[in-house]
PDB file of C-alpha atoms in Angstrom:
ATOM      1  CA  GLY A1355    -162.897-111.165 250.503  1.00  0.00           C
ATOM      2  CA  GLU A1356    -162.565-113.158 247.270  1.00  0.00           C
ATOM      3  CA  VAL A1357    -159.291-111.386 246.377  1.00  0.00           C
ATOM      4  CA  PHE A1358    -157.927-112.247 249.832  1.00  0.00           C
ATOM      5  CA  ARG A1359    -158.925-115.902 249.414  1.00  0.00           C
ATOM      6  CA  ILE A1360    -157.281-116.146 245.980  1.00  0.00           C
ATOM      7  CA  GLY A1361    -154.103-114.505 247.302  1.00  0.00           C
ATOM      8  CA  ILE A1362    -153.795-117.018 250.130  1.00  0.00           C
ATOM      9  CA  MET A1363    -154.412-119.994 247.827  1.00  0.00           C
ATOM     10  CA  ALA A1364    -151.760-118.744 245.391  1.00  0.00           C
ATOM     11  CA  ALA A1365    -149.176-118.047 248.103  1.00  0.00           C
ATOM     12  CA  LYS A1366    -149.369-121.519 249.710  1.00  0.00           C
ATOM     13  CA  SER A1367    -147.479-120.194 252.768  1.00  0.00           C
ATOM     14  CA  LEU A1368    -148.474-117.947 255.652  1.00  0.00           C
ATOM     15  CA  TYR A1369    -146.243-116.042 258.108  1.00  0.00           C
ATOM     16  CA  LEU A1370    -148.099-114.947 261.224  1.00  0.00           C
ATOM     17  CA  HIS A1371    -145.808-112.547 263.127  1.00  0.00           C
ATOM     18  CA  LEU A1372    -147.352-111.842 266.551  1.00  0.00           C
ATOM     19  CA  GLU A1373    -144.298-111.388 268.787  1.00  0.00           C
ATOM     20  CA  VAL A1374    -141.947-108.510 267.980  1.00  0.00           C
ATOM     21  CA  LYS A1375    -139.117-110.051 270.028  1.00  0.00           C
ATOM     22  CA  VAL A1376    -138.831-112.829 267.451  1.00  0.00           C
ATOM     23  CA  PRO A1377    -137.157-111.610 264.238  1.00  0.00           C
ATOM     24  CA  PHE A1378    -138.968-112.206 260.999  1.00  0.00           C
ATOM     25  CA  PRO A1379    -137.169-114.940 259.021  1.00  0.00           C
ATOM     26  CA  SER A1380    -135.105-113.682 256.123  1.00  0.00           C
ATOM     27  CA  SER A1381    -135.706-116.952 254.304  1.00  0.00           C
ATOM     28  CA  ALA A1382    -139.403-116.225 253.861  1.00  0.00           C
ATOM     29  CA  PRO A1383    -140.362-116.269 250.158  1.00  0.00           C
ATOM     30  CA  ALA A1384    -141.520-113.042 248.621  1.00  0.00           C
ATOM     31  CA  SER A1385    -144.819-114.638 247.611  1.00  0.00           C
ATOM     32  CA  ALA A1386    -145.680-115.569 251.216  1.00  0.00           C
ATOM     33  CA  VAL A1387    -148.586-113.857 252.938  1.00  0.00           C
ATOM     34  CA  GLN A1388    -147.452-111.891 256.000  1.00  0.00           C
ATOM     35  CA  TRP A1389    -149.867-111.140 258.837  1.00  0.00           C
ATOM     36  CA  GLY A1390    -149.510-109.084 261.975  1.00  0.00           C
ATOM     37  CA  PRO A1391    -151.513-109.020 265.240  1.00  0.00           C
ATOM     38  CA  ALA A1392    -154.417-107.228 263.542  1.00  0.00           C
ATOM     39  CA  ASP A1393    -154.815-110.026 260.984  1.00  0.00           C
ATOM     40  CA  GLN A1394    -155.317-112.959 263.357  1.00  0.00           C
ATOM     41  CA  ASN A1395    -159.065-113.242 262.777  1.00  0.00           C
ATOM     42  CA  LYS A1396    -158.531-113.783 259.036  1.00  0.00           C
ATOM     43  CA  LEU A1397    -157.448-117.373 259.575  1.00  0.00           C
ATOM     44  CA  ALA A1398    -161.051-118.570 259.829  1.00  0.00           C
ATOM     45  CA  SER A1399    -161.648-117.329 256.263  1.00  0.00           C
ATOM     46  CA  VAL A1400    -158.769-119.293 254.731  1.00  0.00           C
ATOM     47  CA  ALA A1401    -159.928-122.088 252.442  1.00  0.00           C
ATOM     48  CA  GLU A1402    -159.521-125.663 253.642  1.00  0.00           C
ATOM     49  CA  ASN A1403    -156.308-127.490 252.623  1.00  0.00           C
ATOM     50  CA  SER A1404    -154.961-124.354 250.893  1.00  0.00           C
ATOM     51  CA  LEU A1405    -151.690-123.820 252.799  1.00  0.00           C
ATOM     52  CA  GLU A1406    -148.501-125.847 252.620  1.00  0.00           C
ATOM     53  CA  LYS A1407    -146.638-124.021 255.403  1.00  0.00           C
ATOM     54  CA  VAL A1408    -147.510-121.768 258.346  1.00  0.00           C
ATOM     55  CA  TRP A1409    -144.818-119.932 260.297  1.00  0.00           C
ATOM     56  CA  VAL A1410    -145.834-118.383 263.614  1.00  0.00           C
ATOM     57  CA  SER A1411    -144.177-116.150 266.203  1.00  0.00           C
ATOM     58  CA  THR A1412    -146.267-115.933 269.366  1.00  0.00           C
ATOM     59  CA  PRO A1413    -145.792-114.844 273.006  1.00  0.00           C
ATOM     60  CA  LYS A1414    -147.850-117.839 274.269  1.00  0.00           C
ATOM     61  CA  GLU A1415    -149.499-121.031 273.059  1.00  0.00           C
ATOM     62  CA  PHE A1416    -152.656-120.767 270.940  1.00  0.00           C
ATOM     63  CA  SER A1417    -156.130-121.855 271.963  1.00  0.00           C
ATOM     64  CA  SER A1418    -157.444-125.177 270.756  1.00  0.00           C
ATOM     65  CA  ALA A1419    -160.063-123.429 268.573  1.00  0.00           C
ATOM     66  CA  TYR A1420    -157.428-121.349 266.759  1.00  0.00           C
ATOM     67  CA  LEU A1421    -155.206-124.386 266.252  1.00  0.00           C
ATOM     68  CA  SER A1422    -158.194-126.216 264.818  1.00  0.00           C
ATOM     69  CA  SER A1423    -158.658-123.441 262.225  1.00  0.00           C
ATOM     70  CA  MET A1424    -154.954-123.588 261.389  1.00  0.00           C
ATOM     71  CA  LEU A1425    -155.083-127.357 261.016  1.00  0.00           C
ATOM     72  CA  LYS A1426    -158.065-127.038 258.700  1.00  0.00           C
ATOM     73  CA  ALA A1427    -156.294-124.472 256.485  1.00  0.00           C
ATOM     74  CA  LEU A1428    -153.196-126.657 256.081  1.00  0.00           C
ATOM     75  CA  ALA A1429    -153.040-129.267 253.356  1.00  0.00           C
ATOM     76  CA  PRO A1430    -152.378-132.881 254.421  1.00  0.00           C
ATOM     77  CA  GLY A1431    -148.664-133.103 255.201  1.00  0.00           C
ATOM     78  CA  GLY A1432    -148.395-129.321 255.516  1.00  0.00           C
ATOM     79  CA  ILE A1433    -145.753-127.944 257.894  1.00  0.00           C
ATOM     80  CA  VAL A1434    -146.282-125.630 260.853  1.00  0.00           C
ATOM     81  CA  GLU A1435    -143.438-123.892 262.713  1.00  0.00           C
ATOM     82  CA  PHE A1436    -143.750-121.988 265.983  1.00  0.00           C
ATOM     83  CA  ARG A1437    -141.273-119.514 267.463  1.00  0.00           C
ATOM     84  CA  SER A1438    -141.488-117.721 270.803  1.00  0.00           C
ATOM     85  CA  ALA A1439    -139.213-115.629 273.004  1.00  0.00           C
ATOM     86  CA  THR A1440    -141.390-115.977 276.123  1.00  0.00           C
ATOM     87  CA  ALA A1441    -143.356-119.248 275.926  1.00  0.00           C
ATOM     88  CA  SER A1442    -141.446-122.468 276.557  1.00  0.00           C
ATOM     89  CA  ALA A1443    -140.890-124.887 273.705  1.00  0.00           C
ATOM     90  CA  GLU A1444    -142.401-127.671 275.810  1.00  0.00           C
ATOM     91  CA  ASP A1445    -145.681-125.741 276.223  1.00  0.00           C
ATOM     92  CA  LEU A1446    -145.837-125.032 272.486  1.00  0.00           C
ATOM     93  CA  GLN A1447    -145.108-128.678 271.708  1.00  0.00           C
ATOM     94  CA  ARG A1448    -147.854-129.825 274.054  1.00  0.00           C
ATOM     95  CA  SER A1449    -150.408-127.429 272.556  1.00  0.00           C
ATOM     96  CA  LEU A1450    -149.649-128.622 269.018  1.00  0.00           C
ATOM     97  CA  LEU A1451    -149.984-132.256 270.053  1.00  0.00           C
ATOM     98  CA  PHE A1452    -153.337-131.569 271.716  1.00  0.00           C
ATOM     99  CA  GLY A1453    -154.337-129.523 268.658  1.00  0.00           C
ATOM    100  CA  GLY A1454    -154.109-132.586 266.406  1.00  0.00           C
ATOM    101  CA  PHE A1455    -150.723-132.052 264.728  1.00  0.00           C
ATOM    102  CA  ALA A1456    -148.419-134.988 264.054  1.00  0.00           C
ATOM    103  CA  SER A1457    -144.639-135.456 264.262  1.00  0.00           C
ATOM    104  CA  VAL A1458    -144.328-132.521 266.669  1.00  0.00           C
ATOM    105  CA  SER A1459    -140.748-131.942 267.803  1.00  0.00           C
ATOM    106  CA  ILE A1460    -138.460-129.266 269.237  1.00  0.00           C
ATOM    107  CA  THR A1461    -135.667-128.079 266.955  1.00  0.00           C
ATOM    108  CA  ALA A1462    -132.070-127.452 268.012  1.00  0.00           C
ATOM    109  CA  ASP A1463    -132.570-123.668 268.009  1.00  0.00           C
ATOM    110  CA  GLY A1464    -135.699-123.804 270.238  1.00  0.00           C
ATOM    111  CA  GLY A1465    -138.426-123.815 267.626  1.00  0.00           C
ATOM    112  CA  VAL A1466    -141.335-126.254 267.471  1.00  0.00           C
ATOM    113  CA  VAL A1467    -142.337-127.906 264.201  1.00  0.00           C
ATOM    114  CA  GLY A1468    -145.164-130.255 263.302  1.00  0.00           C
ATOM    115  CA  SER A1469    -147.276-131.356 260.385  1.00  0.00           C
ATOM    116  CA  LYS A1470    -150.875-132.030 259.508  1.00  0.00           C
ATOM    117  CA  PRO A1471    -151.677-135.765 259.397  1.00  0.00           C
ATOM    118  CA  VAL A1472    -151.942-137.151 255.874  1.00  0.00           C
ATOM    119  CA  TYR A1473    -154.995-139.234 256.688  1.00  0.00           C
ATOM    120  CA  LYS A1474    -158.484-137.855 256.261  1.00  0.00           C
ATOM    121  CA  VAL A1475    -160.692-137.371 259.291  1.00  0.00           C
ATOM    122  CA  GLY A1476    -163.214-140.197 259.440  1.00  0.00           C
ATOM    123  CA  ALA A1477    -161.329-142.383 256.960  1.00  0.00           C
ATOM    124  CA  ALA A1478    -161.411-146.146 257.497  1.00  0.00           C
ATOM    125  CA  LYS A1479    -159.359-149.061 256.265  1.00  0.00           C
ATOM    126  CA  LYS A1480    -160.026-152.763 256.418  1.00  0.00           C
ATOM    127  CA  PHE A1481    -157.364-155.063 257.810  1.00  0.00           C
ATOM    128  CA  LYS A1482    -156.993-158.669 256.727  1.00  0.00           C
ATOM    129  CA  LYS A1483    -157.187-161.138 259.563  1.00  0.00           C
ATOM    130  CA  LYS A1484    -154.031-163.160 259.825  1.00  0.00           C
ATOM    131  CA  THR A1485    -154.304-166.880 260.488  1.00  0.00           C
ATOM    132  CA  LYS A1486    -152.860-167.843 263.846  1.00  0.00           C
ATOM    133  CA  PRO A1487    -149.973-170.346 263.759  1.00  0.00           C
ATOM    134  CA  THR A1488    -151.968-172.862 265.807  1.00  0.00           C
ATOM    135  CA  GLU A1489    -154.888-172.707 263.390  1.00  0.00           C
ATOM    136  CA  LYS A1490    -152.528-173.104 260.454  1.00  0.00           C
ATOM    137  CA  LYS A1491    -150.897-176.186 261.963  1.00  0.00           C
ATOM    138  CA  SER A1492    -154.324-177.661 262.741  1.00  0.00           C
ATOM    139  CA  ASN A1493    -155.443-177.137 259.178  1.00  0.00           C
ATOM    140  CA  GLU A1494    -152.241-178.731 257.867  1.00  0.00           C
ATOM    141  CA  ALA A1495    -152.678-181.722 260.170  1.00  0.00           C
ATOM    142  CA  SER A1496    -156.250-182.271 259.044  1.00  0.00           C
ATOM    143  CA  LYS A1497    -155.182-182.149 255.405  1.00  0.00           C
ATOM    144  CA  ALA A1498    -152.329-184.577 256.062  1.00  0.00           C
ATOM    145  CA  GLY A1499    -154.543-187.305 257.490  1.00  0.00           C
ATOM    146  CA  GLY A1500    -156.798-186.045 260.253  1.00  0.00           C
ATOM    147  CA  SER A1501    -156.342-185.215 263.922  1.00  0.00           C
ATOM    148  CA  VAL A1502    -155.195-187.861 266.391  1.00  0.00           C
ATOM    149  CA  TRP A1503    -158.234-187.049 268.570  1.00  0.00           C
ATOM    150  CA  ALA A1504    -160.802-187.616 265.823  1.00  0.00           C
ATOM    151  CA  LEU A1505    -162.966-190.782 265.872  1.00  0.00           C
ATOM    152  CA  GLY A1506    -164.106-192.409 262.688  1.00  0.00           C
ATOM    153  CA  ASP A1507    -167.564-193.872 262.004  1.00  0.00           C
ATOM    154  CA  ASP A1508    -166.399-197.427 262.745  1.00  0.00           C
ATOM    155  CA  ASP A1509    -164.300-196.643 265.805  1.00  0.00           C
ATOM    156  CA  LEU A1510    -167.221-196.971 268.245  1.00  0.00           C
ATOM    157  CA  ALA A1511    -168.042-200.445 266.919  1.00  0.00           C
ATOM    158  CA  ASP A1512    -164.562-201.672 267.840  1.00  0.00           C
ATOM    159  CA  ASP A1513    -164.595-204.109 270.771  1.00  0.00           C
ATOM    160  CA  GLY A1514    -161.370-202.622 272.084  1.00  0.00           C
ATOM    161  CA  VAL A1515    -163.066-199.284 272.941  1.00  0.00           C
ATOM    162  CA  ASP A1516    -164.419-199.251 276.536  1.00  0.00           C
ATOM    163  CA  LEU A1517    -167.467-197.046 277.027  1.00  0.00           C
ATOM    164  CA  GLU A1518    -169.115-196.070 280.301  1.00  0.00           C
ATOM    165  CA  ASP A1519    -172.501-197.630 281.031  1.00  0.00           C
ATOM    166  CA  GLU A1520    -174.945-194.734 281.373  1.00  0.00           C
ATOM    167  CA  ASP A1521    -177.431-196.793 283.414  1.00  0.00           C
ATOM    168  CA  SER A1522    -174.864-197.518 286.114  1.00  0.00           C
ATOM    169  CA  LEU A1523    -174.426-193.812 286.667  1.00  0.00           C
ATOM    170  CA  LEU A1524    -178.107-193.547 287.668  1.00  0.00           C
ATOM    171  CA  ASP A1525    -178.292-196.534 290.029  1.00  0.00           C
ATOM    172  CA  ARG A1526    -178.150-194.376 293.166  1.00  0.00           C
ATOM    173  CA  GLU A1527    -180.290-191.551 291.834  1.00  0.00           C
ATOM    174  CA  THR A1528    -183.404-192.490 293.863  1.00  0.00           C
ATOM    175  CA  GLU A1529    -181.583-193.045 297.161  1.00  0.00           C
ATOM    176  CA  LYS A1530    -182.489-190.541 299.829  1.00  0.00           C
ATOM    177  CA  VAL A1531    -180.177-189.531 302.653  1.00  0.00           C
ATOM    178  CA  ASP A1532    -181.693-187.725 305.627  1.00  0.00           C
ATOM    179  CA  VAL A1533    -179.408-184.974 306.866  1.00  0.00           C
ATOM    180  CA  ALA A1534    -180.335-182.856 309.872  1.00  0.00           C
ATOM    181  CA  VAL A1535    -180.464-179.209 308.858  1.00  0.00           C
ATOM    182  CA  PRO A1536    -179.124-176.855 311.559  1.00  0.00           C
ATOM    183  CA  THR A1537    -181.564-174.128 312.555  1.00  0.00           C
ATOM    184  CA  ASN A1538    -179.092-171.613 313.939  1.00  0.00           C
ATOM    185  CA  ILE A1539    -176.670-171.292 311.040  1.00  0.00           C
ATOM    186  CA  LYS A1540    -175.663-167.715 310.250  1.00  0.00           C
ATOM    187  CA  ASP A1541    -172.591-168.519 308.243  1.00  0.00           C
ATOM    188  CA  LYS A1542    -172.635-171.558 305.955  1.00  0.00           C
ATOM    189  CA  ASN A1543    -168.839-171.598 306.040  1.00  0.00           C
ATOM    190  CA  LYS A1544    -168.893-172.663 309.712  1.00  0.00           C
ATOM    191  CA  ASP A1545    -167.943-176.328 309.979  1.00  0.00           C
ATOM    192  CA  CYS A1546    -168.842-177.154 313.618  1.00  0.00           C
ATOM    193  CA  GLU A1547    -170.949-180.156 314.584  1.00  0.00           C
ATOM    194  CA  THR A1548    -174.739-180.378 314.606  1.00  0.00           C
ATOM    195  CA  GLY A1549    -176.271-181.119 318.019  1.00  0.00           C
ATOM    196  CA  PRO A1550    -179.625-182.626 319.041  1.00  0.00           C
ATOM    197  CA  GLY A1551    -182.681-181.112 317.388  1.00  0.00           C
ATOM    198  CA  GLY A1552    -180.625-179.614 314.590  1.00  0.00           C
ATOM    199  CA  LYS A1553    -178.963-177.074 316.890  1.00  0.00           C
ATOM    200  CA  ARG A1554    -175.415-176.356 315.891  1.00  0.00           C
ATOM    201  CA  LYS A1555    -172.880-176.371 318.684  1.00  0.00           C
ATOM    202  CA  ALA A1556    -169.239-175.374 318.750  1.00  0.00           C
ATOM    203  CA  CYS A1557    -166.620-178.094 318.593  1.00  0.00           C
ATOM    204  CA  LYS A1558    -164.311-178.712 321.560  1.00  0.00           C
ATOM    205  CA  ASN A1559    -161.353-177.349 319.635  1.00  0.00           C
ATOM    206  CA  CYS A1560    -163.305-174.834 317.530  1.00  0.00           C
ATOM    207  CA  THR A1561    -161.134-172.950 315.020  1.00  0.00           C
ATOM    208  CA  CYS A1562    -163.779-171.397 312.772  1.00  0.00           C
ATOM    209  CA  GLY A1563    -164.854-168.698 315.242  1.00  0.00           C
ATOM    210  CA  PHE A1564    -168.283-170.170 315.971  1.00  0.00           C
ATOM    211  CA  LYS A1565    -167.468-170.643 319.687  1.00  0.00           C
ATOM    212  CA  GLU A1566    -166.631-166.944 320.088  1.00  0.00           C
ATOM    213  CA  GLU A1567    -169.779-166.026 318.166  1.00  0.00           C
ATOM    214  CA  LEU A1568    -171.967-167.987 320.584  1.00  0.00           C
ATOM    215  CA  GLU A1569    -170.223-166.426 323.588  1.00  0.00           C
ATOM    216  CA  THR A1570    -170.739-162.943 322.187  1.00  0.00           C
ATOM    217  CA  GLU A1571    -174.430-163.614 321.580  1.00  0.00           C
ATOM    218  CA  GLY A1572    -174.778-164.784 325.198  1.00  0.00           C
ATOM    219  CA  LYS A1573    -173.176-161.631 326.566  1.00  0.00           C
ATOM    220  CA  GLU A1574    -175.325-159.388 324.379  1.00  0.00           C
ATOM    221  CA  ALA A1575    -178.471-161.127 325.570  1.00  0.00           C
ATOM    222  CA  SER A1576    -177.563-160.702 329.272  1.00  0.00           C
ATOM    223  CA  GLU A1577    -176.288-157.158 329.116  1.00  0.00           C
ATOM    224  CA  ALA A1578    -178.539-154.178 328.480  1.00  0.00           C
ATOM    225  CA  PRO A1579    -177.539-152.105 325.431  1.00  0.00           C
ATOM    226  CA  PRO A1580    -175.729-148.871 326.308  1.00  0.00           C
ATOM    227  CA  ALA A1581    -177.485-145.604 325.666  1.00  0.00           C
ATOM    228  CA  ASP A1582    -176.639-143.925 322.371  1.00  0.00           C
ATOM    229  CA  LYS A1583    -174.391-140.901 322.685  1.00  0.00           C
ATOM    230  CA  SER A1584    -173.882-138.200 320.097  1.00  0.00           C
ATOM    231  CA  ALA A1585    -170.271-137.816 318.987  1.00  0.00           C
ATOM    232  CA  CYS A1586    -170.865-134.851 316.691  1.00  0.00           C
ATOM    233  CA  GLY A1587    -173.676-133.033 318.461  1.00  0.00           C
ATOM    234  CA  ASN A1588    -175.867-132.925 315.335  1.00  0.00           C
ATOM    235  CA  CYS A1589    -178.043-135.969 316.003  1.00  0.00           C
ATOM    236  CA  GLY A1590    -180.994-133.899 317.187  1.00  0.00           C
ATOM    237  CA  LEU A1591    -180.999-131.680 314.089  1.00  0.00           C
ATOM    238  CA  GLY A1592    -182.259-134.374 311.706  1.00  0.00           C
ATOM    239  CA  ASP A1593    -180.937-136.636 308.969  1.00  0.00           C
ATOM    240  CA  ALA A1594    -179.589-133.734 306.901  1.00  0.00           C
ATOM    241  CA  PHE A1595    -176.916-133.118 309.540  1.00  0.00           C
ATOM    242  CA  ARG A1596    -176.307-136.629 310.859  1.00  0.00           C
ATOM    243  CA  CYS A1597    -173.278-138.833 310.202  1.00  0.00           C
ATOM    244  CA  SER A1598    -173.561-141.933 308.040  1.00  0.00           C
ATOM    245  CA  THR A1599    -173.252-144.137 311.162  1.00  0.00           C
ATOM    246  CA  CYS A1600    -175.604-142.117 313.371  1.00  0.00           C
ATOM    247  CA  PRO A1601    -177.893-144.354 315.488  1.00  0.00           C
ATOM    248  CA  TYR A1602    -180.735-141.840 314.978  1.00  0.00           C
ATOM    249  CA  LEU A1603    -180.807-142.053 311.166  1.00  0.00           C
ATOM    250  CA  GLY A1604    -184.388-142.174 309.936  1.00  0.00           C
ATOM    251  CA  LYS A1605    -185.795-140.737 313.166  1.00  0.00           C
ATOM    252  CA  PRO A1606    -187.382-137.289 313.513  1.00  0.00           C
ATOM    253  CA  ALA A1607    -185.436-134.341 314.870  1.00  0.00           C
ATOM    254  CA  PHE A1608    -185.457-133.882 318.636  1.00  0.00           C
ATOM    255  CA  THR A1609    -184.049-131.640 321.329  1.00  0.00           C
ATOM    256  CA  SER A1610    -181.013-133.060 323.101  1.00  0.00           C
ATOM    257  CA  LYS A1611    -181.999-131.531 326.415  1.00  0.00           C
ATOM    258  CA  ASP A1612    -185.036-133.628 327.221  1.00  0.00           C
ATOM    259  CA  ASN A1613    -184.933-136.100 324.265  1.00  0.00           C
ATOM    260  CA  VAL A1614    -188.482-135.087 323.383  1.00  0.00           C
ATOM    261  CA  VAL A1615    -189.305-135.806 319.730  1.00  0.00           C
ATOM    262  CA  LYS A1616    -189.781-132.622 317.735  1.00  0.00           C
ATOM    263  CA  LEU A1617    -191.238-133.141 314.276  1.00  0.00           C
ATOM    264  CA  VAL A1618    -189.892-130.871 311.532  1.00  0.00           C
ATOM    265  CA  LEU A1619    -192.706-130.055 309.109  1.00  0.00           C
TER     266      LEU A1619
END
């Protein structure tokens, strides 16, 4: 295990050949570590940040867990290259992007390359807050001689400044105005007149809908309500089977034949 770890760290590059249809690259250095399908599980044992390049031939995209192990083994800025004869380059590109690799792109010959981000996971950097142009101009104006809206200590003593008399604003505070409060208001947005006794009546040329509302209330009071009918046939089974608009919601189950209440215990 220790010999294997030292060999990987010294090689700095890994060639994982999993698809026989993809030829092994002739440009691979002699010092590179070459793995076949039986060596896939060794990736989890590779030391962190020990590889500078990983070349892969695969029949399909890798799982997110395996890509995470590969990303961990690569050094910051390390290169990864995928080749496949069966999987589409778009699918491989998408899997690398979701796996956390940066600068992922498709090459002219159908390969997919990416790199490990150079930043460290969890790293933070402070940004200096830039002064807004408006704030800068305001500061410059105040340094130059003050704002045009500012009042000095002696400005209020000037006879040319007209101030509002606070006492005059309170002259009518104690006046009381009796307003008849309508007793049949359902909608405060209705603007019809108020009749005798505080009863609100519809105007002659009512446009707010209050006239129609009163007519509807009169018809409902004179007509008997129609008997409830079941549209789905499940009303008698109980609330577990009833529609959200069922008139029997909250009532016990009953038999539809004789409408006799049947409690379900």
